[in-house]
mmCIF file of C-alpha atoms in Angstrom:
data_model
loop_
_atom_site.group_PDB
_atom_site.id
_atom_site.type_symbol
_atom_site.label_atom_id
_atom_site.label_comp_id
_atom_site.label_asym_id
_atom_site.label_seq_id
_atom_site.Cartn_x
_atom_site.Cartn_y
_atom_site.Cartn_z
ATOM 1 C CA MET A 159 -0.567 -33.661 -14.191
ATOM 2 C CA ALA A 160 -1.519 -33.437 -17.894
ATOM 3 C CA ILE A 161 1.457 -33.438 -20.204
ATOM 4 C CA ASN A 162 1.339 -31.956 -23.668
ATOM 5 C CA PHE A 163 4.062 -33.194 -26.163
ATOM 6 C CA LYS A 164 2.292 -32.328 -29.483
ATOM 7 C CA LYS A 165 4.720 -29.545 -30.152
ATOM 8 C CA THR A 166 7.545 -32.124 -30.498
ATOM 9 C CA TYR A 167 5.876 -33.937 -33.401
ATOM 10 C CA LYS A 168 6.940 -31.395 -36.008
ATOM 11 C CA PHE A 169 10.517 -31.735 -34.660
ATOM 12 C CA ALA A 170 10.406 -35.536 -34.858
ATOM 13 C CA VAL A 171 8.856 -35.612 -38.292
ATOM 14 C CA LYS A 172 11.443 -33.319 -39.814
ATOM 15 C CA SER A 173 14.344 -35.127 -38.137
ATOM 16 C CA ALA A 174 13.081 -38.560 -39.239
ATOM 17 C CA LEU A 175 12.537 -37.253 -42.757
ATOM 18 C CA TYR A 176 16.151 -35.991 -42.948
ATOM 19 C CA ILE A 177 17.541 -39.307 -41.679
ATOM 20 C CA SER A 178 15.322 -41.292 -44.134
ATOM 21 C CA LEU A 179 16.206 -39.171 -47.107
ATOM 22 C CA PHE A 180 19.941 -39.457 -46.244
ATOM 23 C CA SER A 181 19.581 -43.220 -45.942
ATOM 24 C CA ALA A 182 17.605 -43.451 -49.194
ATOM 25 C CA ALA A 183 20.376 -41.448 -50.903
ATOM 26 C CA ILE A 184 22.994 -43.914 -49.612
ATOM 27 C CA LEU A 185 21.046 -46.847 -50.810
ATOM 28 C CA ALA A 186 20.481 -45.305 -54.200
ATOM 29 C CA GLY A 187 24.127 -44.866 -54.514
ATOM 30 C CA MET A 188 24.883 -48.406 -53.464
ATOM 31 C CA LYS A 189 22.210 -49.625 -56.060
ATOM 32 C CA PHE A 190 24.473 -47.949 -58.698
ATOM 33 C CA TYR A 191 27.345 -50.203 -57.794
ATOM 34 C CA TYR A 192 25.257 -53.184 -56.538
ATOM 35 C CA THR A 193 22.519 -54.053 -59.006
ATOM 36 C CA GLU A 194 20.915 -56.732 -56.734
ATOM 37 C CA ILE A 195 19.471 -53.861 -54.500
ATOM 38 C CA SER A 196 15.867 -53.219 -55.736
ATOM 39 C CA TRP A 197 13.884 -50.014 -55.619
ATOM 40 C CA GLU A 198 11.271 -51.923 -53.722
ATOM 41 C CA PHE A 199 13.939 -52.673 -50.980
ATOM 42 C CA ILE A 200 14.917 -49.084 -50.839
ATOM 43 C CA SER A 201 11.270 -47.905 -50.495
ATOM 44 C CA VAL A 202 10.480 -50.379 -47.677
ATOM 45 C CA PHE A 203 13.811 -49.692 -45.917
ATOM 46 C CA THR A 204 13.236 -45.915 -46.077
ATOM 47 C CA THR A 205 9.651 -46.176 -44.917
ATOM 48 C CA ALA A 206 10.602 -48.435 -41.965
ATOM 49 C CA LEU A 207 13.527 -46.150 -41.075
ATOM 50 C CA PHE A 208 11.321 -43.134 -41.135
ATOM 51 C CA ILE A 209 8.727 -44.770 -38.824
ATOM 52 C CA PHE A 210 11.499 -45.958 -36.462
ATOM 53 C CA SER A 211 13.307 -42.655 -36.431
ATOM 54 C CA PHE A 212 10.063 -40.779 -35.854
ATOM 55 C CA PHE A 213 9.136 -42.748 -32.735
ATOM 56 C CA VAL A 214 12.684 -42.764 -31.346
ATOM 57 C CA LEU A 215 13.152 -39.116 -31.858
ATOM 58 C CA GLN A 216 9.665 -38.273 -30.525
ATOM 59 C CA TYR A 217 10.262 -40.326 -27.336
ATOM 60 C CA ARG A 218 13.760 -38.996 -26.861
ATOM 61 C CA ALA A 219 12.830 -35.405 -27.366
ATOM 62 C CA GLU A 220 9.823 -35.782 -25.009
ATOM 63 C CA ARG A 221 11.962 -37.271 -22.279
ATOM 64 C CA PHE A 222 14.851 -34.912 -22.805
ATOM 65 C CA ILE A 223 12.713 -31.780 -22.708
ATOM 66 C CA TYR A 224 10.272 -33.024 -20.131
ATOM 67 C CA ARG A 225 12.992 -33.895 -17.627
ATOM 68 C CA ARG A 226 14.524 -30.433 -17.929
ATOM 69 C CA VAL A 227 11.204 -28.545 -17.943
ATOM 70 C CA LYS A 228 10.064 -30.531 -14.906
ATOM 71 C CA LYS A 229 13.241 -29.602 -13.057
ATOM 72 C CA ILE A 230 12.442 -25.870 -13.812
ATOM 73 C CA TYR A 231 8.876 -26.387 -12.465
ATOM 74 C CA ASP A 232 10.253 -28.186 -9.391
ATOM 75 C CA ASP A 233 12.777 -25.332 -8.650
ATOM 76 C CA VAL A 234 10.124 -22.740 -9.131
ATOM 77 C CA SER A 235 7.703 -24.634 -6.929
ATOM 78 C CA LEU A 236 10.223 -24.277 -4.138
ATOM 79 C CA LEU A 237 9.383 -20.659 -4.120
ATOM 80 C CA GLU A 238 5.872 -21.495 -3.247
ATOM 81 C CA SER A 239 4.311 -20.284 -6.475
ATOM 82 C CA SER A 240 0.789 -21.675 -6.485
ATOM 83 C CA SER A 241 0.349 -20.556 -10.006
ATOM 84 C CA PHE A 242 3.005 -23.064 -11.190
ATOM 85 C CA ARG A 243 1.828 -25.822 -8.928
ATOM 86 C CA ASN A 244 -1.739 -25.747 -10.345
ATOM 87 C CA LYS A 245 -0.649 -25.627 -14.072
ATOM 88 C CA PRO A 246 0.120 -28.646 -16.200
ATOM 89 C CA ILE A 247 3.696 -29.091 -17.289
ATOM 90 C CA THR A 248 4.204 -27.895 -20.862
ATOM 91 C CA THR A 249 7.223 -28.538 -23.059
ATOM 92 C CA ASP A 250 6.419 -25.732 -25.345
ATOM 93 C CA MET A 251 9.319 -23.305 -24.973
ATOM 94 C CA ALA A 252 7.377 -20.131 -25.894
ATOM 95 C CA THR A 253 4.718 -21.050 -23.273
ATOM 96 C CA LEU A 254 7.285 -21.873 -20.655
ATOM 97 C CA THR A 255 9.282 -18.711 -21.408
ATOM 98 C CA ARG A 256 6.127 -16.574 -20.933
ATOM 99 C CA GLU A 257 5.204 -18.252 -17.665
ATOM 100 C CA VAL A 258 8.801 -17.906 -16.269
ATOM 101 C CA GLU A 259 8.980 -14.285 -17.255
ATOM 102 C CA LYS A 260 5.559 -13.590 -15.699
ATOM 103 C CA PHE A 261 6.626 -15.323 -12.555
ATOM 104 C CA ALA A 262 9.923 -13.287 -12.480
ATOM 105 C CA ARG A 263 7.864 -10.021 -12.902
ATOM 106 C CA ASP A 264 5.463 -10.941 -10.141
ATOM 107 C CA LYS A 265 8.341 -11.908 -7.782
ATOM 108 C CA LYS A 266 10.107 -8.661 -8.540
ATOM 109 C CA ILE A 267 7.030 -6.679 -7.710
ATOM 110 C CA GLU A 268 6.556 -8.732 -4.644
ATOM 111 C CA ILE A 269 10.199 -8.048 -3.513
ATOM 112 C CA GLU A 270 9.917 -4.385 -4.191
ATOM 113 C CA THR A 271 6.686 -4.186 -2.214
ATOM 114 C CA LEU A 272 8.378 -6.025 0.768
ATOM 115 C CA LYS A 273 11.274 -3.578 0.633
ATOM 116 C CA VAL A 274 8.795 -0.620 0.775
ATOM 117 C CA ARG A 275 6.941 -2.318 3.665
ATOM 118 C CA GLU A 276 10.286 -2.936 5.465
ATOM 119 C CA GLU A 277 11.331 0.724 5.040
ATOM 120 C CA TYR A 278 7.912 1.853 6.273
ATOM 121 C CA ARG A 279 8.101 -0.531 9.172
ATOM 122 C CA ARG A 280 11.642 0.867 10.195
ATOM 123 C CA GLU A 281 10.440 4.450 9.865
ATOM 124 C CA PHE A 282 7.360 3.765 11.872
ATOM 125 C CA ILE A 283 9.203 2.036 14.713
ATOM 126 C CA GLY A 284 11.768 4.931 14.779
ATOM 127 C CA ASN A 285 8.796 7.512 14.914
ATOM 128 C CA VAL A 286 6.918 5.641 17.655
ATOM 129 C CA SER A 287 10.212 5.412 19.680
ATOM 130 C CA HIS A 288 10.902 9.023 19.257
ATOM 131 C CA GLU A 289 7.328 10.207 20.170
ATOM 132 C CA LEU A 290 7.207 8.046 23.327
ATOM 133 C CA LYS A 291 10.808 8.778 24.366
ATOM 134 C CA THR A 292 10.325 12.487 24.710
ATOM 135 C CA PRO A 293 7.469 12.498 27.330
ATOM 136 C CA LEU A 294 9.002 9.422 29.065
ATOM 137 C CA PHE A 295 12.314 11.207 29.591
ATOM 138 C CA THR A 296 10.477 14.334 30.700
ATOM 139 C CA VAL A 297 8.526 12.465 33.366
ATOM 140 C CA GLN A 298 11.560 10.524 34.479
ATOM 141 C CA GLY A 299 13.570 13.752 34.771
ATOM 142 C CA TYR A 300 11.048 15.456 37.105
ATOM 143 C CA LEU A 301 10.575 12.352 39.193
ATOM 144 C CA LEU A 302 14.331 11.806 39.642
ATOM 145 C CA THR A 303 14.732 15.404 40.626
ATOM 146 C CA LEU A 304 11.998 14.991 43.304
ATOM 147 C CA LEU A 305 13.640 11.872 44.571
ATOM 148 C CA ASP A 306 17.065 13.494 44.815
ATOM 149 C CA GLY A 307 15.846 15.983 47.339
ATOM 150 C CA ALA A 308 13.263 18.277 45.814
ATOM 151 C CA MET A 309 10.382 16.598 47.684
ATOM 152 C CA SER A 310 11.049 18.866 50.729
ATOM 153 C CA ASP A 311 10.247 21.974 48.765
ATOM 154 C CA LYS A 312 6.466 22.108 48.519
ATOM 155 C CA THR A 313 6.323 24.714 45.599
ATOM 156 C CA LEU A 314 8.967 22.844 43.637
ATOM 157 C CA ARG A 315 7.255 19.488 44.394
ATOM 158 C CA LYS A 316 3.903 20.639 43.036
ATOM 159 C CA LYS A 317 5.430 22.307 39.963
ATOM 160 C CA TYR A 318 7.425 19.228 39.045
ATOM 161 C CA LEU A 319 4.473 16.911 39.685
ATOM 162 C CA GLN A 320 2.241 18.941 37.455
ATOM 163 C CA ARG A 321 4.833 18.867 34.708
ATOM 164 C CA ALA A 322 5.224 15.136 35.138
ATOM 165 C CA GLU A 323 1.454 14.760 34.899
ATOM 166 C CA LYS A 324 1.560 16.653 31.513
ATOM 167 C CA GLY A 325 4.104 14.198 30.288
ATOM 168 C CA VAL A 326 1.853 11.283 31.232
ATOM 169 C CA GLU A 327 -1.044 12.861 29.650
ATOM 170 C CA ARG A 328 0.758 13.163 26.330
ATOM 171 C CA LEU A 329 1.860 9.488 26.612
ATOM 172 C CA ILE A 330 -1.842 8.567 27.145
ATOM 173 C CA TYR A 331 -2.821 10.775 24.191
ATOM 174 C CA ILE A 332 -0.328 8.969 21.926
ATOM 175 C CA VAL A 333 -1.257 5.540 23.075
ATOM 176 C CA GLN A 334 -4.948 6.207 22.575
ATOM 177 C CA ASP A 335 -4.312 7.541 18.999
ATOM 178 C CA LEU A 336 -2.227 4.553 18.277
ATOM 179 C CA ASP A 337 -4.949 2.302 19.473
ATOM 180 C CA MET A 338 -7.532 4.189 17.466
ATOM 181 C CA ILE A 339 -5.495 4.104 14.156
ATOM 182 C CA THR A 340 -4.698 0.473 14.678
ATOM 183 C CA LYS A 341 -8.418 -0.254 14.763
ATOM 184 C CA LEU A 342 -8.989 2.030 11.782
ATOM 185 C CA GLU A 343 -6.390 0.282 9.652
ATOM 186 C CA VAL A 344 -7.895 -3.157 10.366
ATOM 187 C CA GLY A 345 -11.360 -1.973 9.385
ATOM 188 C CA ASP A 346 -12.784 -1.812 12.922
ATOM 189 C CA LEU A 347 -14.325 1.557 12.469
ATOM 190 C CA ASN A 348 -17.936 0.744 13.833
ATOM 191 C CA LEU A 349 -19.597 3.810 12.234
ATOM 192 C CA ASN A 350 -22.847 4.875 13.828
ATOM 193 C CA TYR A 351 -24.639 6.699 11.016
ATOM 194 C CA THR A 352 -27.165 9.474 12.082
ATOM 195 C CA ARG A 353 -28.631 12.655 10.623
ATOM 196 C CA PHE A 354 -27.079 15.687 12.198
ATOM 197 C CA ASN A 355 -26.398 19.460 11.536
ATOM 198 C CA ILE A 356 -22.771 19.772 10.404
ATOM 199 C CA VAL A 357 -22.923 23.580 11.261
ATOM 200 C CA GLU A 358 -23.615 22.705 14.838
ATOM 201 C CA VAL A 359 -20.735 20.247 14.930
ATOM 202 C CA ILE A 360 -18.289 22.853 13.667
ATOM 203 C CA GLN A 361 -19.567 25.463 16.146
ATOM 204 C CA ASN A 362 -19.072 22.909 18.893
ATOM 205 C CA VAL A 363 -15.460 22.378 17.829
ATOM 206 C CA PHE A 364 -14.982 26.238 17.694
ATOM 207 C CA ASP A 365 -16.251 26.443 21.243
ATOM 208 C CA LEU A 366 -13.938 23.735 22.445
ATOM 209 C CA LEU A 367 -10.787 25.190 20.777
ATOM 210 C CA GLU A 368 -11.459 28.916 21.418
ATOM 211 C CA MET A 369 -9.032 29.261 24.272
ATOM 212 C CA LYS A 370 -6.313 27.314 22.296
ATOM 213 C CA ALA A 371 -6.762 29.659 19.343
ATOM 214 C CA ASP A 372 -6.870 32.753 21.636
ATOM 215 C CA LYS A 373 -3.261 31.978 22.803
ATOM 216 C CA LYS A 374 -2.024 32.548 19.260
ATOM 217 C CA GLY A 375 -4.601 35.338 18.557
ATOM 218 C CA ILE A 376 -6.206 33.197 15.846
ATOM 219 C CA ILE A 377 -9.821 33.772 15.070
ATOM 220 C CA LEU A 378 -12.001 30.688 14.350
ATOM 221 C CA MET A 379 -14.814 31.773 11.906
ATOM 222 C CA PHE A 380 -17.379 30.647 9.278
ATOM 223 C CA ASP A 381 -17.007 32.147 5.852
ATOM 224 C CA MET A 382 -20.682 33.299 6.193
ATOM 225 C CA LYS A 383 -23.661 33.128 8.623
ATOM 226 C CA TYR A 384 -25.376 29.666 8.152
ATOM 227 C CA ILE A 385 -29.001 30.457 9.213
ATOM 228 C CA LYS A 386 -30.435 27.170 8.010
ATOM 229 C CA PRO A 387 -29.036 23.878 9.231
ATOM 230 C CA VAL A 388 -26.960 21.727 6.789
ATOM 231 C CA MET A 389 -27.996 18.128 7.445
ATOM 232 C CA VAL A 390 -25.618 15.305 6.756
ATOM 233 C CA TYR A 391 -25.739 11.510 7.099
ATOM 234 C CA ALA A 392 -22.618 10.248 8.831
ATOM 235 C CA ASP A 393 -21.097 9.177 12.224
ATOM 236 C CA ARG A 394 -21.451 12.494 14.242
ATOM 237 C CA GLU A 395 -18.767 11.672 16.676
ATOM 238 C CA LYS A 396 -16.281 10.649 14.204
ATOM 239 C CA ILE A 397 -16.945 13.638 11.992
ATOM 240 C CA GLN A 398 -16.520 15.903 15.071
ATOM 241 C CA GLN A 399 -13.129 14.310 15.570
ATOM 242 C CA VAL A 400 -12.205 14.953 11.936
ATOM 243 C CA VAL A 401 -13.138 18.673 12.259
ATOM 244 C CA THR A 402 -11.304 18.877 15.643
ATOM 245 C CA ASN A 403 -8.155 17.450 14.213
ATOM 246 C CA LEU A 404 -8.225 19.598 11.163
ATOM 247 C CA VAL A 405 -8.863 22.752 13.264
ATOM 248 C CA VAL A 406 -6.316 21.904 15.778
ATOM 249 C CA ASN A 407 -3.796 21.486 12.889
ATOM 250 C CA SER A 408 -4.646 24.812 11.438
ATOM 251 C CA ILE A 409 -4.058 26.423 14.833
ATOM 252 C CA LYS A 410 -0.835 24.581 15.317
ATOM 253 C CA TYR A 411 0.560 25.685 11.986
ATOM 254 C CA GLY A 412 -1.187 28.934 11.663
ATOM 255 C CA LYS A 413 0.474 32.256 12.067
ATOM 256 C CA GLU A 414 -0.212 34.427 15.141
ATOM 257 C CA ASN A 415 -3.106 36.842 14.820
ATOM 258 C CA GLY A 416 -4.335 34.831 11.811
ATOM 259 C CA THR A 417 -7.633 33.089 10.915
ATOM 260 C CA THR A 418 -9.050 29.727 10.467
ATOM 261 C CA GLU A 419 -12.051 29.825 8.158
ATOM 262 C CA VAL A 420 -14.551 27.003 7.626
ATOM 263 C CA SER A 421 -17.004 26.932 4.658
ATOM 264 C CA ILE A 422 -19.648 24.475 3.592
ATOM 265 C CA GLU A 423 -20.515 24.159 -0.126
ATOM 266 C CA ASP A 424 -23.002 22.117 -1.968
ATOM 267 C CA LEU A 425 -21.731 19.548 -4.624
ATOM 268 C CA VAL A 426 -23.499 17.376 -7.122
ATOM 269 C CA ASN A 427 -25.105 13.992 -6.278
ATOM 270 C CA ASN A 428 -26.337 15.009 -2.769
ATOM 271 C CA LYS A 429 -22.902 15.876 -1.497
ATOM 272 C CA ILE A 430 -21.344 18.760 0.411
ATOM 273 C CA ILE A 431 -17.743 19.713 0.916
ATOM 274 C CA VAL A 432 -16.451 21.147 4.121
ATOM 275 C CA ARG A 433 -13.343 23.365 3.734
ATOM 276 C CA ILE A 434 -11.110 24.440 6.582
ATOM 277 C CA LYS A 435 -8.641 27.138 5.483
ATOM 278 C CA ASP A 436 -5.880 28.997 7.447
ATOM 279 C CA ASN A 437 -3.396 31.665 6.333
ATOM 280 C CA GLY A 438 -0.448 30.099 8.080
ATOM 281 C CA GLU A 439 2.921 29.049 6.807
ATOM 282 C CA GLY A 440 1.588 26.612 4.218
ATOM 283 C CA ILE A 441 3.089 23.286 3.109
ATOM 284 C CA GLU A 442 5.852 22.768 0.489
ATOM 285 C CA LYS A 443 4.806 20.737 -2.423
ATOM 286 C CA LYS A 444 7.212 18.015 -1.755
ATOM 287 C CA ASN A 445 5.520 17.307 1.575
ATOM 288 C CA ILE A 446 1.916 17.278 0.613
ATOM 289 C CA SER A 447 1.986 13.569 -0.626
ATOM 290 C CA ARG A 448 3.093 12.355 2.766
ATOM 291 C CA LEU A 449 0.886 14.527 4.961
ATOM 292 C CA PHE A 450 -1.475 11.610 5.863
ATOM 293 C CA GLU A 451 1.335 9.194 6.864
ATOM 294 C CA ARG A 452 1.492 8.175 10.498
ATOM 295 C CA PHE A 453 3.903 10.420 12.561
ATOM 296 C CA TYR A 454 4.856 12.386 9.523
ATOM 297 C CA ARG A 455 5.615 16.089 10.351
ATOM 298 C CA VAL A 456 6.361 18.824 7.972
ATOM 299 C CA ASP A 457 8.263 20.836 10.689
ATOM 300 C CA LYS A 458 10.025 18.215 12.703
ATOM 301 C CA SER A 459 10.980 20.484 15.597
ATOM 302 C CA GLY A 460 8.335 23.049 15.615
ATOM 303 C CA ALA A 461 5.403 20.457 15.559
ATOM 304 C CA ARG A 462 6.744 18.669 18.555
ATOM 305 C CA THR A 463 6.922 21.839 20.669
ATOM 306 C CA GLU A 464 3.211 22.237 19.935
ATOM 307 C CA GLY A 465 2.450 18.649 21.227
ATOM 308 C CA GLY A 466 0.166 16.148 19.629
ATOM 309 C CA SER A 467 0.707 12.477 18.633
ATOM 310 C CA GLY A 468 1.552 12.979 14.995
ATOM 311 C CA LEU A 469 -1.369 10.847 14.106
ATOM 312 C CA GLY A 470 -4.066 13.441 13.640
ATOM 313 C CA LEU A 471 -4.186 13.616 9.822
ATOM 314 C CA SER A 472 -3.750 9.939 9.446
ATOM 315 C CA ILE A 473 -6.779 9.370 11.645
ATOM 316 C CA VAL A 474 -8.684 11.898 9.612
ATOM 317 C CA LYS A 475 -7.948 10.089 6.329
ATOM 318 C CA HIS A 476 -9.186 6.731 7.762
ATOM 319 C CA ILE A 477 -12.352 8.186 9.088
ATOM 320 C CA ILE A 478 -13.202 9.995 5.916
ATOM 321 C CA GLU A 479 -12.413 6.911 3.769
ATOM 322 C CA GLY A 480 -14.314 4.800 6.101
ATOM 323 C CA HIS A 481 -17.343 6.899 5.126
ATOM 324 C CA ASP A 482 -16.514 6.260 1.402
ATOM 325 C CA GLU A 483 -15.828 9.938 1.068
ATOM 326 C CA LYS A 484 -12.834 11.986 -0.090
ATOM 327 C CA ILE A 485 -10.370 14.212 1.544
ATOM 328 C CA TYR A 486 -8.371 16.964 -0.308
ATOM 329 C CA VAL A 487 -5.527 19.170 0.594
ATOM 330 C CA GLU A 488 -4.277 22.335 -1.239
ATOM 331 C CA SER A 489 -1.493 24.516 -0.036
ATOM 332 C CA LYS A 490 0.783 27.386 -1.092
ATOM 333 C CA TYR A 491 3.870 27.734 0.827
ATOM 334 C CA GLY A 492 4.058 30.997 2.719
ATOM 335 C CA GLU A 493 0.274 31.637 2.198
ATOM 336 C CA GLY A 494 -1.679 28.945 3.932
ATOM 337 C CA SER A 495 -3.373 25.604 3.479
ATOM 338 C CA GLU A 496 -6.943 24.213 2.917
ATOM 339 C CA PHE A 497 -8.084 20.811 3.847
ATOM 340 C CA SER A 498 -11.453 19.726 2.683
ATOM 341 C CA PHE A 499 -13.662 16.603 2.857
ATOM 342 C CA THR A 500 -16.981 15.478 1.307
ATOM 343 C CA LEU A 501 -20.006 14.181 3.171
ATOM 344 C CA GLU A 502 -23.420 12.871 2.169
ATOM 345 C CA LYS A 503 -26.126 15.428 2.443
ATOM 346 C CA THR A 504 -29.602 14.575 3.615
ATOM 347 C CA LYS A 505 -32.835 16.446 4.019
#
């Protein structure tokens, strides 16, 4: 490694000069008492002492500082800092101070990031455990009841087996969503871009969810009659899943006998925005920033009674961002919510 000691020259010159001047003053004083000491001798002696002092001080300063600085570098390198390993050792205290301070800041940020990730990991594991535990215990309870003697009652047997089947279906649903979001987070989205009519896709979602909406008396509707098709360029299957998840969410949190309204608006730069609005309970401001986290639920108890994996909005966010588009959410507590996302428009 290259070593830079030039910063110590100033220190050595000043120190040697002080020593030489002090020695010259002593010799001048001695000349006052001992006349045999000549001025030439004082000059030569002072010069020789200056040169000797300079090199001794320079060498000692280099070795003294270098050994201690090298120890700092060695100690820091134990923390596997590649930035320190690849840099030449410097004995300039200002430079060294800046490097160590930068290293300390970087490490602090790294530690804080690890703490956030650890907290997120604990919360995620807890949520997964809770989501899987509920249907598992449900299935286990019905099966144990059947094994304890309910098998002989045909009506009860069929009823319990059907309920156990629903629990298994929810488990499969959760596992499938977990598998999907894992793929989305590692970038394994595999988008199949095609031109399609977004109005048709939304209408298909309405048809699929009509019965679910009817149970709560919720009307699924467009804001207006779209006579002409609105063509977009995206992955049709993935966008249909986005619309499905958002409409299901609006039904789940919508109030009885309410509405879910979808509108499509033109934006600049060949973009459209799809808005899905409900007049349900709305979302408190403190919860909006966490809506797209995995398993995050605004209403912890009510949402679970409605079913679902708790991954719907997180999947929506990954799909939209995978298209290099934006998703937005606006909500007023007690009045309703609006989720919207952009898509590329095509002729």
